Coordinates of C-alpha atoms in Angstrom, one line a residue:
Chain A
M1 CA -4.7 18.2 9.8
D2 CA -5.1 14.4 9.6
D3 CA -2.5 11.7 9.0
R4 CA -3.2 11.4 5.3
Q5 CA -2.6 15.1 4.8
L6 CA 0.5 14.9 7.0
L7 CA 1.8 12.0 5.0
E8 CA 1.6 14.2 1.9
T9 CA 4.2 16.5 3.4
I10 CA 6.9 13.8 3.5
R11 CA 6.1 11.9 0.3
D12 CA 9.1 13.5 -1.5
L13 CA 11.4 12.3 1.2
I14 CA 10.3 8.7 1.4
G15 CA 8.8 8.0 -2.0
R16 CA 5.3 7.5 -3.4
D17 CA 5.2 3.7 -3.2
E18 CA 6.8 3.7 0.2
T19 CA 4.1 6.0 1.6
S20 CA 1.1 4.4 -0.1
D21 CA 1.5 0.7 0.4
D22 CA 0.8 -1.2 3.7
C23 CA 4.2 -2.8 3.6
A24 CA 7.7 -1.9 2.6
A25 CA 9.2 -4.4 0.1
F26 CA 12.7 -5.8 -0.3
P27 CA 13.3 -8.2 -3.2
F28 CA 15.7 -11.1 -2.4
D29 CA 16.5 -14.6 -3.7
N30 CA 17.5 -13.1 -7.1
G31 CA 14.2 -11.2 -7.3
R32 CA 12.1 -14.4 -6.9
K33 CA 10.8 -13.5 -3.5
V34 CA 9.9 -10.3 -1.6
L35 CA 10.5 -9.6 2.0
V36 CA 7.7 -7.4 3.2
S37 CA 7.7 -5.4 6.5
T38 CA 5.4 -3.1 8.3
T39 CA 5.2 -1.2 11.6
D40 CA 2.2 0.0 13.6
M41 CA 2.0 2.2 16.7
L42 CA -1.0 1.7 19.0
H43 CA -1.5 3.4 22.3
K44 CA -4.0 3.5 25.2
K45 CA -5.9 6.7 24.5
T46 CA -6.8 6.2 20.9
D47 CA -6.5 2.5 20.1
F48 CA -7.4 0.4 23.2
P49 CA -11.0 0.6 24.2
R50 CA -11.9 0.5 27.9
R51 CA -12.5 -3.0 29.3
M52 CA -9.8 -4.4 27.0
T53 CA -7.3 -6.6 28.9
P54 CA -3.5 -6.2 28.5
W55 CA -3.5 -9.7 26.8
Q56 CA -6.0 -8.4 24.3
M57 CA -3.9 -5.2 23.8
G58 CA -0.9 -7.4 23.0
W59 CA -3.0 -9.5 20.6
M60 CA -4.5 -6.5 18.8
S61 CA -1.1 -4.8 18.4
A62 CA 0.4 -7.9 16.8
A63 CA -2.7 -8.3 14.7
A64 CA -2.4 -4.8 13.3
S65 CA 1.0 -5.5 11.7
L66 CA 0.2 -9.1 10.8
S67 CA -2.9 -8.0 8.9
D68 CA -0.7 -5.7 6.7
I69 CA 1.5 -8.7 6.0
A70 CA -1.6 -10.7 5.1
S71 CA -2.7 -8.0 2.7
C72 CA 0.5 -8.6 0.6
G73 CA -0.3 -12.3 0.3
A74 CA 2.7 -13.0 2.3
Q75 CA 3.5 -15.6 5.1
P76 CA 4.5 -13.7 8.2
T77 CA 7.8 -14.9 9.7
Q78 CA 8.8 -12.6 12.6
V79 CA 7.3 -9.9 14.8
L80 CA 9.2 -7.4 16.9
V81 CA 7.4 -5.7 19.8
A82 CA 8.4 -2.4 21.4
V83 CA 6.4 -1.7 24.5
G84 CA 6.3 1.7 26.2
L85 CA 5.1 0.5 29.6
D86 CA 3.1 2.5 32.1
R87 CA 2.9 -0.4 34.6
P88 CA 5.6 -3.1 34.6
E89 CA 3.2 -5.9 35.6
R90 CA 1.4 -5.4 32.3
L91 CA 4.4 -6.6 30.3
R92 CA 3.8 -10.3 30.7
P93 CA 0.1 -10.4 29.6
I94 CA 0.8 -8.0 26.8
M95 CA 3.6 -10.2 25.5
E96 CA 1.5 -13.4 26.0
G97 CA -1.3 -11.8 23.8
A98 CA 1.2 -10.7 21.1
V99 CA 2.8 -14.2 21.1
A100 CA -0.6 -15.9 20.8
C101 CA -1.6 -13.9 17.8
T102 CA 1.8 -14.2 16.2
R103 CA 1.8 -18.0 16.6
A104 CA -1.7 -18.3 15.3
C105 CA -0.4 -16.7 12.1
G106 CA 2.5 -19.1 11.8
A107 CA 5.2 -16.6 12.9
V108 CA 7.3 -16.0 16.0
V109 CA 7.9 -13.0 18.2
A110 CA 11.7 -12.6 17.7
G111 CA 12.5 -9.6 19.9
G112 CA 11.7 -6.1 20.8
D113 CA 12.3 -3.2 23.2
I114 CA 11.0 -2.2 26.6
D115 CA 10.7 1.4 27.6
S116 CA 9.0 3.3 30.4
H117 CA 6.2 5.5 29.2
T118 CA 3.5 7.6 30.8
E119 CA 0.9 6.3 28.3
L120 CA 1.0 2.6 27.4
T121 CA 2.3 2.4 23.8
I122 CA 2.9 -0.7 21.7
V123 CA 4.7 -0.7 18.4
T124 CA 4.8 -3.9 16.5
T125 CA 6.8 -4.6 13.4
A126 CA 6.1 -7.7 11.3
F127 CA 8.0 -9.3 8.4
G128 CA 6.8 -11.8 5.9
I129 CA 7.9 -13.5 2.7
V130 CA 6.0 -13.9 -0.5
E131 CA 6.9 -15.2 -4.0
K132 CA 7.2 -12.2 -6.3
E133 CA 4.4 -13.4 -8.6
Y134 CA 1.9 -13.5 -5.8
Y135 CA 2.9 -10.2 -4.1
C136 CA -0.1 -7.9 -3.8
T137 CA -0.2 -4.2 -3.3
R138 CA -2.9 -1.5 -3.4
S139 CA -2.1 -0.8 -7.0
G140 CA -3.0 -3.2 -9.8
A141 CA -6.8 -3.0 -9.7
K142 CA -8.2 -2.9 -13.3
A143 CA -11.6 -1.8 -14.7
G144 CA -13.8 -4.8 -14.9
D145 CA -12.3 -6.6 -11.9
L146 CA -14.6 -7.7 -9.1
V147 CA -14.3 -6.0 -5.8
C148 CA -14.4 -8.3 -2.8
V149 CA -14.1 -8.3 0.9
T150 CA -13.6 -10.9 3.6
G151 CA -15.3 -10.9 6.9
R152 CA -18.1 -8.5 8.0
P153 CA -16.9 -4.9 7.8
G154 CA -18.4 -2.7 10.5
S155 CA -18.2 -5.4 13.3
A156 CA -15.5 -3.7 15.3
Q157 CA -17.1 -0.3 15.1
A158 CA -20.4 -1.8 16.1
A159 CA -18.8 -3.3 19.2
L160 CA -17.2 0.1 20.0
D161 CA -20.6 1.7 19.8
G162 CA -22.1 -0.8 22.2
C163 CA -23.7 -3.4 19.9
S164 CA -23.6 -6.7 21.6
G165 CA -22.2 -9.8 19.9
Y166 CA -19.2 -8.1 18.2
W167 CA -16.8 -7.5 21.1
E168 CA -14.4 -10.2 20.0
N169 CA -14.2 -8.7 16.5
L170 CA -13.0 -5.5 18.2
V171 CA -10.5 -6.7 20.8
M172 CA -9.3 -9.9 19.1
P173 CA -9.2 -9.2 15.4
K174 CA -7.9 -12.1 13.4
P175 CA -5.4 -11.3 10.7
Q176 CA -6.4 -13.0 7.5
V177 CA -3.0 -14.4 6.7
F178 CA -4.0 -17.8 5.3
T179 CA -6.9 -16.3 3.4
G180 CA -4.7 -13.6 2.1
Q181 CA -2.3 -16.1 0.6
R182 CA -5.1 -18.0 -1.1
I183 CA -6.5 -14.8 -2.5
A184 CA -3.1 -13.8 -3.8
R185 CA -2.5 -17.2 -5.4
A186 CA -5.9 -17.1 -7.0
G187 CA -4.7 -14.1 -8.9
A188 CA -5.9 -11.0 -7.0
S189 CA -4.9 -7.7 -8.8
A190 CA -4.8 -5.6 -5.7
M191 CA -5.3 -6.1 -1.9
M192 CA -5.2 -4.2 1.4
D193 CA -6.8 -4.5 4.8
V194 CA -9.8 -2.5 5.8
S195 CA -8.6 -1.5 9.2
D196 CA -9.2 2.2 8.6
G197 CA -12.7 1.4 7.3
L198 CA -14.0 0.2 3.9
A199 CA -14.8 3.5 2.2
V200 CA -11.5 5.2 2.8
S201 CA -9.7 1.9 1.9
L202 CA -11.5 1.9 -1.4
Y203 CA -10.4 5.5 -2.0
D204 CA -6.8 4.6 -1.1
M205 CA -6.8 1.6 -3.4
G206 CA -8.5 3.7 -6.2
E207 CA -5.8 6.3 -5.9
A208 CA -3.0 3.8 -6.0
S209 CA -4.5 1.9 -8.9
D210 CA -5.9 4.9 -10.7
V211 CA -9.4 3.5 -10.9
G212 CA -12.8 3.9 -9.2
F213 CA -15.4 1.5 -7.7
V214 CA -19.1 0.9 -8.0
L215 CA -20.5 -1.1 -5.2
R216 CA -23.7 -3.2 -5.4
E217 CA -26.9 -2.3 -3.6
S218 CA -27.0 -5.7 -2.0
L219 CA -24.1 -5.7 0.5
P220 CA -23.4 -8.2 3.3
L221 CA -24.6 -5.9 6.1
L222 CA -24.7 -6.6 9.8
P223 CA -28.2 -7.1 11.3
I224 CA -28.0 -3.8 13.2
A225 CA -29.4 -0.2 12.9
D226 CA -27.5 2.0 10.4
A227 CA -25.9 -1.1 9.0
K228 CA -24.8 0.6 5.8
K229 CA -23.0 3.3 7.7
Y230 CA -21.1 0.7 9.8
F231 CA -20.2 -1.3 6.7
L232 CA -18.8 1.6 4.8
Y233 CA -17.2 3.8 7.5
G234 CA -16.5 1.6 10.5
G235 CA -12.9 1.1 11.3
G236 CA -11.0 -1.5 13.3
D237 CA -11.8 -4.6 11.3
Y238 CA -9.1 -6.7 9.8
G239 CA -10.9 -8.1 6.8
L240 CA -9.2 -8.0 3.4
L241 CA -10.4 -5.8 0.5
F242 CA -9.2 -7.1 -2.9
T243 CA -9.9 -6.9 -6.6
I244 CA -9.6 -9.9 -8.9
P245 CA -10.3 -10.5 -12.6
R246 CA -13.8 -12.1 -13.0
E247 CA -12.6 -15.3 -14.5
K248 CA -10.2 -16.0 -11.7
F249 CA -12.8 -15.6 -8.9
V250 CA -14.2 -19.1 -9.5
R251 CA -11.0 -20.6 -8.3
M252 CA -11.4 -19.1 -4.9
D253 CA -12.4 -21.4 -2.0
V254 CA -12.3 -18.9 0.9
P255 CA -15.3 -17.1 2.4
V256 CA -15.6 -13.7 0.6
S257 CA -18.3 -11.4 -0.5
V258 CA -18.3 -9.8 -4.0
I259 CA -19.4 -6.2 -3.3
G260 CA -18.9 -4.5 -6.6
E261 CA -16.8 -3.8 -9.6
V262 CA -13.8 -1.8 -10.6
V263 CA -14.5 1.1 -13.1
E264 CA -12.3 3.5 -15.0
E265 CA -13.7 6.7 -13.5
P266 CA -12.2 7.7 -10.1
G267 CA -14.4 7.8 -7.1
V268 CA -16.5 5.3 -5.1
F269 CA -20.2 4.9 -5.7
L270 CA -22.9 2.8 -4.1
G271 CA -25.1 2.3 -7.2
E272 CA -25.5 5.9 -8.3
E273 CA -24.8 7.5 -5.0
P274 CA -21.3 8.7 -4.1
V275 CA -19.7 7.2 -1.0
E276 CA -17.9 9.7 1.2
K277 CA -14.2 9.5 1.8
L278 CA -14.5 8.9 5.5
G279 CA -12.8 6.5 7.8
Y280 CA -10.4 6.3 10.7
A281 CA -7.9 9.0 10.9
H282 CA -5.7 10.5 13.6
V283 CA -6.3 14.3 13.8
W284 CA -4.0 17.0 15.1
N285 CA -5.7 20.3 16.1
Chain B
M1 CA 12.3 -2.8 38.8
D2 CA 14.4 -2.0 35.8
D3 CA 14.1 -3.2 32.2
R4 CA 16.7 -5.9 32.6
Q5 CA 14.7 -7.4 35.5
L6 CA 11.5 -7.0 33.6
L7 CA 13.0 -8.8 30.6
E8 CA 13.6 -11.8 32.8
T9 CA 9.9 -12.1 33.4
I10 CA 9.2 -12.8 29.7
R11 CA 12.3 -14.8 28.7
D12 CA 10.4 -18.1 28.7
L13 CA 7.9 -16.6 26.3
I14 CA 10.3 -15.2 23.7
G15 CA 13.4 -17.3 24.2
R16 CA 16.8 -16.7 25.6
D17 CA 18.7 -15.7 22.5
E18 CA 15.8 -13.6 21.4
T19 CA 15.9 -11.6 24.6
S20 CA 19.6 -11.2 24.9
D21 CA 20.9 -10.2 21.4
D22 CA 20.6 -6.8 20.0
C23 CA 19.0 -8.1 16.8
A24 CA 16.6 -10.9 15.8
A25 CA 18.0 -13.2 13.2
F26 CA 16.4 -14.9 10.3
P27 CA 18.5 -17.2 8.1
F28 CA 17.8 -17.1 4.4
D29 CA 19.5 -17.9 1.0
N30 CA 19.8 -21.5 2.1
G31 CA 21.4 -20.5 5.4
R32 CA 24.2 -18.6 3.7
K33 CA 22.9 -15.2 4.9
V34 CA 21.2 -13.8 8.0
L35 CA 18.5 -11.1 7.9
V36 CA 18.9 -9.2 11.2
S37 CA 16.3 -6.8 12.6
T38 CA 15.9 -4.6 15.6
T39 CA 13.4 -2.1 17.0
D40 CA 14.0 0.8 19.4
M41 CA 11.5 3.1 21.2
L42 CA 12.7 6.6 22.0
H43 CA 10.6 9.4 23.5
K44 CA 10.8 12.9 24.6
K45 CA 11.0 12.7 28.3
T46 CA 13.7 10.1 28.7
D47 CA 15.6 10.1 25.4
F48 CA 15.7 13.5 23.9
P49 CA 17.7 16.1 25.8
R50 CA 16.5 19.7 25.8
R51 CA 17.8 21.9 23.1
M52 CA 17.8 18.9 20.7
T53 CA 16.1 19.8 17.4
P54 CA 13.4 17.6 15.8
W55 CA 15.9 16.8 13.0
Q56 CA 18.4 15.5 15.6
M57 CA 15.6 13.5 17.2
G58 CA 15.0 11.8 13.9
W59 CA 18.7 11.2 13.4
M60 CA 19.2 9.7 16.8
S61 CA 16.2 7.5 16.5
A62 CA 17.4 5.9 13.3
A63 CA 20.9 5.7 14.7
A64 CA 19.7 3.7 17.7
S65 CA 18.5 0.9 15.5
L66 CA 21.2 1.2 12.8
S67 CA 23.8 0.8 15.6
D68 CA 22.3 -2.5 16.6
I69 CA 22.5 -3.7 12.9
A70 CA 26.1 -2.5 12.9
S71 CA 26.9 -4.6 16.0
C72 CA 25.9 -7.7 14.1
G73 CA 28.5 -6.9 11.3
A74 CA 25.5 -6.5 9.0
Q75 CA 24.8 -4.0 6.2
P76 CA 21.6 -2.1 7.0
T77 CA 19.1 -2.2 4.1
Q78 CA 15.8 -0.6 5.3
V79 CA 14.5 1.4 8.2
L80 CA 10.8 1.8 9.2
V81 CA 9.9 4.8 11.4
A82 CA 6.7 5.0 13.5
V83 CA 6.2 8.5 14.9
G84 CA 3.8 9.3 17.7
L85 CA 3.5 13.0 17.0
D86 CA 2.7 15.7 19.5
R87 CA 2.9 18.5 17.0
P88 CA 2.3 17.8 13.3
E89 CA 4.9 20.4 12.1
R90 CA 7.6 18.3 13.6
L91 CA 7.1 15.3 11.2
R92 CA 9.0 16.7 8.3
P93 CA 12.3 17.6 10.2
I94 CA 12.1 14.4 12.2
M95 CA 11.8 12.4 9.0
E96 CA 14.6 14.4 7.3
G97 CA 16.9 13.6 10.2
A98 CA 16.0 9.9 10.1
V99 CA 16.5 9.8 6.3
A100 CA 19.9 11.5 6.6
C101 CA 21.2 9.0 9.2
T102 CA 19.8 6.1 7.3
R103 CA 21.3 7.2 4.0
A104 CA 24.6 7.8 5.7
C105 CA 24.6 4.1 6.6
G106 CA 23.8 3.0 3.1
A107 CA 20.1 2.1 3.7
V108 CA 16.7 3.6 2.9
V109 CA 13.7 4.6 5.0
A110 CA 11.1 2.3 3.4
G111 CA 8.0 3.2 5.3
G112 CA 6.4 3.7 8.7
D113 CA 3.4 4.8 10.7
I114 CA 2.1 8.1 11.9
D115 CA 0.1 8.4 15.1
S116 CA -1.0 11.3 17.3
H117 CA 0.5 11.1 20.8
T118 CA 0.7 13.4 23.8
E119 CA 4.4 12.7 24.2
L120 CA 6.6 12.7 21.1
T121 CA 7.6 9.0 20.6
I122 CA 9.7 7.6 17.8
V123 CA 10.1 3.9 17.2
T124 CA 12.5 2.8 14.5
T125 CA 13.0 -0.7 13.1
A126 CA 16.0 -1.5 11.0
F127 CA 16.9 -4.5 8.9
G128 CA 20.2 -5.6 7.6
I129 CA 21.9 -8.5 5.9
V130 CA 25.1 -10.3 6.8
E131 CA 26.8 -13.5 5.5
K132 CA 26.4 -16.2 8.1
E133 CA 30.1 -16.6 8.6
Y134 CA 30.5 -12.9 9.6
Y135 CA 27.4 -12.7 11.8
C136 CA 28.3 -11.4 15.3
T137 CA 26.3 -11.6 18.5
R138 CA 27.0 -11.0 22.1
S139 CA 28.0 -14.6 22.7
G140 CA 31.2 -16.1 21.3
A141 CA 33.8 -14.2 23.4
K142 CA 36.5 -16.6 24.5
A143 CA 39.1 -16.5 27.3
G144 CA 42.3 -15.0 25.8
D145 CA 40.5 -12.8 23.3
L146 CA 41.3 -9.1 23.2
V147 CA 38.5 -6.7 24.3
C148 CA 38.2 -3.7 22.1
V149 CA 36.0 -0.6 21.7
T150 CA 35.6 1.9 18.9
G151 CA 35.1 5.7 19.6
R152 CA 35.4 7.4 22.9
P153 CA 33.0 5.9 25.5
G154 CA 31.6 8.5 27.8
S155 CA 31.3 11.4 25.3
A156 CA 27.5 11.5 25.1
Q157 CA 27.1 11.3 28.9
A158 CA 29.8 14.1 29.2
A159 CA 27.7 16.3 26.9
L160 CA 24.5 15.5 28.8
D161 CA 26.3 16.6 32.0
G162 CA 27.4 19.9 30.4
C163 CA 30.9 19.3 29.2
S164 CA 31.5 21.3 26.1
G165 CA 32.9 19.8 22.9
Y166 CA 30.8 16.6 23.0
W167 CA 27.3 17.8 22.1
E168 CA 27.4 16.2 18.6
N169 CA 28.4 12.9 20.1
L170 CA 25.1 13.1 22.1
V171 CA 22.7 14.4 19.6
M172 CA 24.1 13.0 16.3
P173 CA 25.6 9.6 17.2
K174 CA 27.1 7.9 14.2
P175 CA 26.3 4.2 13.9
Q176 CA 29.5 2.3 13.2
V177 CA 28.1 0.3 10.3
F178 CA 31.1 0.2 8.0
T179 CA 33.5 -0.3 11.0
G180 CA 31.2 -3.0 12.3
Q181 CA 31.5 -4.9 9.0
R182 CA 35.2 -4.7 8.9
I183 CA 35.5 -5.8 12.5
A184 CA 33.2 -8.8 11.7
R185 CA 35.2 -9.7 8.6
A186 CA 38.5 -9.5 10.6
G187 CA 37.1 -12.3 12.8
A188 CA 35.5 -10.8 15.9
S189 CA 34.2 -13.4 18.3
A190 CA 31.5 -11.2 19.8
M191 CA 30.2 -7.7 19.3
M192 CA 27.5 -5.3 20.6
D193 CA 27.1 -1.5 20.8
V194 CA 27.7 0.3 24.1
S195 CA 24.6 2.5 24.0
D196 CA 23.7 1.5 27.5
G197 CA 27.2 2.2 28.8
L198 CA 30.4 0.2 28.6
A199 CA 30.3 -1.5 32.0
V200 CA 26.8 -2.9 31.7
S201 CA 27.5 -3.9 28.1
L202 CA 30.5 -5.9 29.3
Y203 CA 28.3 -7.6 31.9
D204 CA 25.7 -8.4 29.2
M205 CA 28.3 -9.8 26.8
G206 CA 30.0 -11.7 29.6
E207 CA 26.7 -13.4 30.6
A208 CA 25.9 -14.2 26.9
S209 CA 29.4 -15.6 26.3
D210 CA 29.8 -17.2 29.8
V211 CA 33.1 -15.3 30.3
G212 CA 34.5 -12.4 32.3
F213 CA 36.7 -9.4 31.4
V214 CA 39.8 -7.7 32.9
L215 CA 40.3 -4.2 31.7
R216 CA 43.7 -2.5 31.5
E217 CA 44.7 0.4 33.7
S218 CA 45.5 2.5 30.7
L219 CA 42.2 3.3 29.1
P220 CA 41.4 5.8 26.3
L221 CA 39.8 8.3 28.7
L222 CA 38.3 11.7 27.8
P223 CA 40.3 14.7 29.1
I224 CA 37.6 15.6 31.7
A225 CA 37.1 15.3 35.4
D226 CA 35.9 11.8 36.6
A227 CA 36.9 10.5 33.2
K228 CA 37.0 6.9 34.3
K229 CA 33.4 7.1 35.6
Y230 CA 32.2 8.5 32.2
F231 CA 34.2 5.8 30.3
L232 CA 32.7 2.9 32.3
Y233 CA 29.2 4.1 33.1
G234 CA 28.2 6.8 30.6
G235 CA 25.4 5.8 28.2
G236 CA 24.3 7.2 24.8
D237 CA 27.4 6.4 22.8
Y238 CA 27.2 4.3 19.7
G239 CA 30.7 2.8 19.7
L240 CA 31.1 -0.9 19.3
L241 CA 32.4 -3.3 21.9
F242 CA 34.0 -6.4 20.5
T243 CA 36.2 -9.3 21.3
I244 CA 38.6 -10.8 18.9
P245 CA 41.3 -13.5 19.0
R246 CA 44.7 -11.9 19.5
E247 CA 46.2 -13.2 16.2
K248 CA 43.3 -11.7 14.2
F249 CA 43.6 -8.2 15.6
V250 CA 46.6 -7.3 13.4
R251 CA 44.5 -7.6 10.3
M252 CA 42.3 -4.7 11.5
D253 CA 42.6 -1.3 9.9
V254 CA 39.9 0.6 11.7
P255 CA 40.4 3.0 14.7
V256 CA 39.9 0.9 17.8
S257 CA 41.3 0.8 21.3
V258 CA 42.3 -2.5 23.0
I259 CA 41.0 -2.1 26.5
G260 CA 41.5 -5.5 28.1
E261 CA 41.2 -9.2 27.8
V262 CA 38.6 -11.9 28.1
V263 CA 39.0 -14.3 31.1
E264 CA 37.2 -17.4 32.2
E265 CA 35.9 -16.1 35.5
P266 CA 32.7 -14.2 35.3
G267 CA 32.7 -10.5 36.2
V268 CA 34.3 -7.3 35.1
F269 CA 37.5 -6.0 36.6
L270 CA 39.7 -2.9 36.1
G271 CA 43.0 -4.4 37.1
E272 CA 42.1 -6.0 40.5
E273 CA 39.2 -3.7 41.2
P274 CA 35.6 -4.9 40.4
V275 CA 33.7 -2.7 38.0
E276 CA 30.1 -2.1 39.0
K277 CA 27.2 -3.4 36.9
L278 CA 25.8 0.1 36.2
G279 CA 24.5 1.7 33.1
Y280 CA 21.5 3.1 31.4
A281 CA 18.2 1.5 32.5
H282 CA 14.6 2.5 32.4
V283 CA 13.1 2.2 35.9
W284 CA 9.5 1.6 37.0
N285 CA 8.7 2.6 40.6

């Protein structure tokens, strides 16, 4: 059983929107604004590669939540950090990394919790604010919209598999908060980050929006072996996947790649060829 | 080294208020309201007694954060739940317990994260809203104020040590959210919950408010052996400790016990006798 299947078992308890979007939403200011929030648990065994420093672990943990805020088109305001510490001397560098990433995104670390734990575990919660009209979710993609992505999907996975030159993409991912806001203001119809991998993110967005995707044969691949596999299935990147009506794309002035088009039929295709629904997932045996 | 000492090592990074209050604060609605938020990490080895059911673990985890929101005088709005799951079949009852506690407090579980973990770990984050004029923190207690507490401190610790009749206090703690709001509106000068134990909470509040406390000899003790020890040093209860100017106390209509008075000199005394600064703490060796 993986985490997506497990999530199905509690959808009726929490709600469909609540279990499919990256962030929880709370309208305020008479419905003119939305407070978005998200929480992410990372821990040593499955999330922090060897050779990663505690500072980088703190940075990556904050980045995981800040990236979800970015994918709503929101400006992050605050981050809370709960640390289950195996070794007390790690707290300071972990928090320095978390604070550095949070500040780089224009927010502040506003508190947290400290716990002793056999396995280093970091749980970050981030909040952000976005005007209702610019608030993006995974639903809203419409047939005919362009499909776009920021950054170079596959970079983090490439680093994890030993390709040189991509280590920083893996251990110091940059949440695309300012880019996310510009994409949202340009008129994106749906947005999410690709931290679980591009292919599974497309499937998730397709399900939430009730659409499918056809990708172009010419993709912005990395100059490495098996580049297409890394592009489609590699996890750990914090680029943004979004859809946008064709006529609104011209107003964009951020670095993005158009990788395909939204279609009515469900599924994800690369030209004629079906793309597998594979990506990062926690698995319980 | 315990968690209070450890917290000292990062105060300069995060800020003094941010590391001493139960909740982070974010002013909104042109400063008329405050969004409060808090995060708590609980895990099997140190937080969930044997014989506790997964449903109760979910309840207790949500309660830990909701109690912090209550201590600000705020109305909880949303809870996020990150679960590091050892066994997938536990997710549903854990979430049912978390949802039940959250609903009982007038809020909703709005999302979360699922992770696989060798040790069951639950991290809850709660948000709440309070009008600025009623927002309570640990600072604000003034010499001459009454010191009060809700509930029966020591009950949870008594259950943990095998006293019968208190099991529910331990495994299904009730966050005092509605009581907290009434206390705040009555004009409390400082408030916090006593989940780490009354004595250490008094020391924390005294430090934040730059005051001391003298407790009365007649305390609302449990009818058990070593009752005073449990009252002062037992952790795991979710009652509220607050201070309030004497003339405002008459307006209260919630069940509380007056246990002493705020004084100028730092420290905590039971009559003439000093109370030790002991309570619940995580310790790293």
